[in-house]
XYZ file of C-alpha atoms in Angstrom:
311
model
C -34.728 2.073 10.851
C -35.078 5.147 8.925
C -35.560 5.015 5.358
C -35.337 7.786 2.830
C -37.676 7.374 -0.220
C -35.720 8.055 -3.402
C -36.016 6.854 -7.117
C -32.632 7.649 -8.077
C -29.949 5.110 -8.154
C -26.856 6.513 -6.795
C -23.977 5.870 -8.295
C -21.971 5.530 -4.961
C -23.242 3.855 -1.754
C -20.904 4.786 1.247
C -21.287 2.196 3.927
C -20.978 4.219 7.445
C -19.924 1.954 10.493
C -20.446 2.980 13.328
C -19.711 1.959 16.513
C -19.351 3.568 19.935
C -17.705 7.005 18.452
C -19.776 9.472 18.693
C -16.674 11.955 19.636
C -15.545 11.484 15.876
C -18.953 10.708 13.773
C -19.822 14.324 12.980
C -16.830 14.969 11.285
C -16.676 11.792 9.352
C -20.445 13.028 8.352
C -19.203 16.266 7.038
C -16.463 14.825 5.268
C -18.355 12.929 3.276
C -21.169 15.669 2.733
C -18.414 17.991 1.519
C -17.593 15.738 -1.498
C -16.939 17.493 -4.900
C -18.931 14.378 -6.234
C -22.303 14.518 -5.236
C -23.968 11.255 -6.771
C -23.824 9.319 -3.358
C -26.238 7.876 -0.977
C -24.994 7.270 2.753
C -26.050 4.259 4.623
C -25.263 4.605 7.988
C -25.230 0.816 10.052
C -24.647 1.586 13.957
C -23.318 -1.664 15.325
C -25.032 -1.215 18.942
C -23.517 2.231 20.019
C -24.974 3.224 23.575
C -22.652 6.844 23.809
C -25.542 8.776 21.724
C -24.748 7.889 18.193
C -27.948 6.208 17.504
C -29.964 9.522 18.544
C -27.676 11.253 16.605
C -28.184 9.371 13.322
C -31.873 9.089 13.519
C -31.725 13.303 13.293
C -29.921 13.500 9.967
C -32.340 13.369 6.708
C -30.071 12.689 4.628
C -28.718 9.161 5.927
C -30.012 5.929 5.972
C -29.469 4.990 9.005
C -29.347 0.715 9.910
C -29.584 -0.343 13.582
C -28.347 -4.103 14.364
C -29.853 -5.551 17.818
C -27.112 -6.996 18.310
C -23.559 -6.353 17.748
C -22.068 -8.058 14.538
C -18.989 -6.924 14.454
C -17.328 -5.082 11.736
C -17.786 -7.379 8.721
C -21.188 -8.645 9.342
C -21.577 -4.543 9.719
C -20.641 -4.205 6.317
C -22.660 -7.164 5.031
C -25.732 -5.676 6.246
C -24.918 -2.436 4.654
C -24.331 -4.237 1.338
C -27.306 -6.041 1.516
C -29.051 -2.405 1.606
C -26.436 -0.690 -0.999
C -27.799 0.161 -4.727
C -25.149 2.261 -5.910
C -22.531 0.751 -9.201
C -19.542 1.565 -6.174
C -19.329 0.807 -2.816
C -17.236 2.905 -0.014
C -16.481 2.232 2.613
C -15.944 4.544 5.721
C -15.156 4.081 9.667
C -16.807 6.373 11.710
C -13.534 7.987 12.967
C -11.794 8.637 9.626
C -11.941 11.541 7.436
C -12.195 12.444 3.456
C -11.181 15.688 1.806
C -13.806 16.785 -0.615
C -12.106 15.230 -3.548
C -11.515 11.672 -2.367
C -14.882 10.293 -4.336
C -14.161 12.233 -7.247
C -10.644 11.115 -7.995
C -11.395 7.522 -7.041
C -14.718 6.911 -9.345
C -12.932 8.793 -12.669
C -9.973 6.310 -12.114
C -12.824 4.102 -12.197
C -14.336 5.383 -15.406
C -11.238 5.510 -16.977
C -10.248 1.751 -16.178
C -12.542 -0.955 -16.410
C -10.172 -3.557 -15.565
C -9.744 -1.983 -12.027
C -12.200 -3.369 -9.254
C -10.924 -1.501 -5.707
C -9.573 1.894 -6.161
C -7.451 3.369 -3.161
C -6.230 6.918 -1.975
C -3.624 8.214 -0.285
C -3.851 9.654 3.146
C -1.758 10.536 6.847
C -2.773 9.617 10.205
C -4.181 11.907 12.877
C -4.899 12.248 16.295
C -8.004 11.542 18.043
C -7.976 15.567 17.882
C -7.800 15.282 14.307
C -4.389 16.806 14.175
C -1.925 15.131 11.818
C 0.488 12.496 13.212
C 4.141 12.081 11.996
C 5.691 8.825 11.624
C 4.593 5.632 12.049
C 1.914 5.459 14.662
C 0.867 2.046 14.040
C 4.225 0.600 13.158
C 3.772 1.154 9.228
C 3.262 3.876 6.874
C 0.226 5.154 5.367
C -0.412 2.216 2.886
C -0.142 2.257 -0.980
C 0.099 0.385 -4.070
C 0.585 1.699 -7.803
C -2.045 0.835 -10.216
C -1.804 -2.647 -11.199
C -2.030 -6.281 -10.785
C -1.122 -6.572 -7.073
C -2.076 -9.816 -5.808
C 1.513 -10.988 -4.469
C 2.190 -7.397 -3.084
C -0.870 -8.420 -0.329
C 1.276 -11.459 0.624
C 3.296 -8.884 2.466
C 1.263 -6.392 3.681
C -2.471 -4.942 3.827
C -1.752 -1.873 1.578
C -5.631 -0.698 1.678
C -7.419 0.956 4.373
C -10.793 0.443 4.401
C -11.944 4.000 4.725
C -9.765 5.000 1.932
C -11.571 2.159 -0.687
C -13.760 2.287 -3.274
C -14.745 -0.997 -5.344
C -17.495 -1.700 -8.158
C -20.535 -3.400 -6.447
C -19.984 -6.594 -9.177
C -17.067 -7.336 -7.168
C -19.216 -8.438 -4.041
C -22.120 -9.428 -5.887
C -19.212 -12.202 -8.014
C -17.397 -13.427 -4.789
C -19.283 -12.608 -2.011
C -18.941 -10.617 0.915
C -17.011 -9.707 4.033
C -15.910 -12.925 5.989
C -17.500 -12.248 9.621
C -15.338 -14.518 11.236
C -12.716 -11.965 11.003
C -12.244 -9.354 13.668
C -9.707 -7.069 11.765
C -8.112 -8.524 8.918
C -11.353 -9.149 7.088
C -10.804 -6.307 4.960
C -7.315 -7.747 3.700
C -8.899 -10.688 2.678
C -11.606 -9.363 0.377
C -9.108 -6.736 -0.701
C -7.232 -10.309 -1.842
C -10.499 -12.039 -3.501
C -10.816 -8.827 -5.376
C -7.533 -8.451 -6.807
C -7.250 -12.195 -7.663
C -9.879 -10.969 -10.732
C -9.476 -7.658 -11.071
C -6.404 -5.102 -10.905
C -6.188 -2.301 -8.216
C -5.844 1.514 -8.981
C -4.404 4.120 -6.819
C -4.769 7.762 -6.317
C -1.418 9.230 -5.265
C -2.741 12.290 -3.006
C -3.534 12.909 0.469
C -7.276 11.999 0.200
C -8.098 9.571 3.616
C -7.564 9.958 7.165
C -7.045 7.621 9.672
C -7.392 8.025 12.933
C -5.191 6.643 15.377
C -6.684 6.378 19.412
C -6.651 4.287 21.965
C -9.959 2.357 20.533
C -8.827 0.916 17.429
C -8.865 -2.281 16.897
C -5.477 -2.337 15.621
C -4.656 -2.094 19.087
C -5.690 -5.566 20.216
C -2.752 -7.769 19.473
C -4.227 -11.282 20.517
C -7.307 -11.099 18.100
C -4.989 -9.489 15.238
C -2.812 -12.663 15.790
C -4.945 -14.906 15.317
C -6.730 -13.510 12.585
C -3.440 -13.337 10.760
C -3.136 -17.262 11.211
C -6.205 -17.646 9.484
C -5.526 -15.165 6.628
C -2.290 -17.078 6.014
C -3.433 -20.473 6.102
C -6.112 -19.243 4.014
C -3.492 -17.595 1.274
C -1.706 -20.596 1.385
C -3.093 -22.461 -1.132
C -4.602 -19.908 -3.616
C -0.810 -18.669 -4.055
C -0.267 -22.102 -6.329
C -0.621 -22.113 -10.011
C 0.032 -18.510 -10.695
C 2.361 -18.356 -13.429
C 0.191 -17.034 -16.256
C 0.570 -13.926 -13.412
C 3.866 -13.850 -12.279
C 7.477 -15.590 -13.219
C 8.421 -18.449 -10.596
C 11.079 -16.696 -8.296
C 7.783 -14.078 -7.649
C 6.039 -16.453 -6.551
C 7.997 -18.795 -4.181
C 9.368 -15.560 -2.327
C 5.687 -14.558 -1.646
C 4.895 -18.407 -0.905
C 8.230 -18.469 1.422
C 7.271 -15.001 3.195
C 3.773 -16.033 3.619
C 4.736 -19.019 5.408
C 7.574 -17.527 7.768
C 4.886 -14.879 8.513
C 2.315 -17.936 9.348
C 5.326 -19.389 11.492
C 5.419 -15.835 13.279
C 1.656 -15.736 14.538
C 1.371 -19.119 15.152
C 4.132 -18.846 17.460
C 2.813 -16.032 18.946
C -0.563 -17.577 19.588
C 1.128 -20.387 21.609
C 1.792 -23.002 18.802
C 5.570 -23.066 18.460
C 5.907 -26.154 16.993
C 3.478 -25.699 14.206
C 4.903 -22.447 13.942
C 8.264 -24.037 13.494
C 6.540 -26.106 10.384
C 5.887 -23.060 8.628
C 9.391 -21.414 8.940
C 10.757 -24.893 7.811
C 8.158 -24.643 4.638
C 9.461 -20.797 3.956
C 13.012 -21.978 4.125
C 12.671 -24.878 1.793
C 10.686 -22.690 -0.777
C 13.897 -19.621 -0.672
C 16.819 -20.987 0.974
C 18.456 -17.822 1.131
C 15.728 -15.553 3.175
C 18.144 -16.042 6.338
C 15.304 -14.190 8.748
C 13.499 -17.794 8.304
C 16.640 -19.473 10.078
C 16.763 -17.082 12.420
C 13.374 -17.108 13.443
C 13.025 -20.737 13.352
C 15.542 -21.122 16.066
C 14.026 -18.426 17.945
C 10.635 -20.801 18.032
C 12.961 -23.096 20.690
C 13.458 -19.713 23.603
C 10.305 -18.747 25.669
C 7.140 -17.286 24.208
C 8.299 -13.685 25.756
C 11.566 -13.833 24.328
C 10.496 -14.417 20.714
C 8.211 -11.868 20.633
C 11.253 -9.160 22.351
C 13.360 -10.634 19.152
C 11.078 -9.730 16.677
């Protein structure tokens, strides 16, 4: 482990995981050295690369630079760099994303500005494992975003938050806790969710985080997604009762209804039809008129490849 002796308390503590992408890692290091705001230390956590990146880490003085024996996996990752993080705001960064120089700078005076925010996001665009920019939808959705706001029931639907493109105060972790390591790619969604059940969410509407799209993601792996998504959403489940101080009623049982038929979805997929089939019937019974519930509660009864062609 090498460790940099320094007095000062950085305001921002960017949490570097890395992990068998050396290709990519230099860049990602001099996006984040060409930041406009400067009051940052980086804490680099290598996750048990063996293509070079450790050697490549140990060189640069101005990184902290974490070696696990073993591998964690990316939340445990995290953890560990937490547990090393002084800074007021932690980012986070993937070792084959990008910032532009502003990112840190837009994202910590929203920050200033709004003490009732806890996570602070950016805009962004997907590129290429050549870092050129990719058009449409590479990953089946668009660059995530959410206004400003309280946005707890807009995470029923989807993950609007990429990790590399977040920045949240470090009470948020030290309040409820840290990444759950039993995730293997949704763990991000669900302490984007524990932090906007007490906090609201701000945005910064430009072009400030890129994610890269290759054949190494872990976006790619379908099974594990599944079946982290079955977890998330039995997990959501009951934390989406008593919110009306929050939201009016109808809000609420359409995100209770959705989260359900989406529970019915990946338990389905994950070879549990009939408990998937529970769920849909739950989503239907909470908005009778979402007719994709209906349709994909029948669907539960053809074969396992035939649901997933219908969806």
């Amino acid at each position: 482990m090498q460790i940099m002796l320094n007095q000062h308390v950085p305001r921002v503590s960017i949490l570097l995981t890395c992990y068998q992408h050396m290709r990519y890692l230099p860049a990602a290091l001099e996006g984040v050295r060409a930041q406009t705001f400067r009051d940052f230390e980086i804490i680099a956590i290598d996750d048990g690369s063996t293509d070079g990146a450790r050697e490549y880490l140990a060189k640069q003085d101005d990184v902290k630079v974490i070696e696990n024996q073993t591998n964690l996996g990316t939340y445990e990752t995290l953890n560990v760099g937490l547990r090393q993080a002084r800074g007021e705001f932690i980012a986070v960064l993937n070792d084959d994303d990008l910032w532009e120089p502003k990112k840190l700078e837009r994202q910590v005076a929203l920050m200033d500005a709004h003490q009732e925010v806890g996570l602070v996001h950016t805009g962004g665009h997907f590129i290429d494992g050549d870092g050129n920019r990719t058009e449409g939808n590479p990953l089946g959705f668009a660059f995530p975003r959410f206004e400003t706001g309280d946005i707890l029931l807009g995470l029923v639907y989807e993950n609007k938050i990429i990790a590399s493109a977040a920045l949240a105060r470090r009470t948020c972790f030290d309040d409820l806790g840290g990444f759950n390591r039993e995730y293997f790619g949704s763990g991000d969604w669900e302490m984007w969710f524990r932090i906007a059940e007490h906090w609201h969410v701000g945005y910064v509407d430009e072009p400030l985080t890129m994610y890269r799209v290759h054949g190494a993601n872990a976006s790619h792996k379908l099974e594990k997604i599944w079946r982290d998504d079955t977890r998330l959403r039995e997990w959501m489940a009951p934390r989406l009762e008593n919110l009306e101080d929050r939201f009016g009623p109808p809000e609420i049982r359409r995100a209770q209804a959705f989260n359900q038929a989406a529970l019915g979805t990946v338990r389905t997929l994950t070879g549990n039809p009939s408990s998937g089939r529970q769920a849909y019937a739950r989503s239907i019974r909470l908005n009778p008129i979402r007719l994709k519930s209906y349709a994909r509660y029948l669907a539960t009864f053809l074969p396992a490849a035939t649901f997933r062609k219908l969806l």
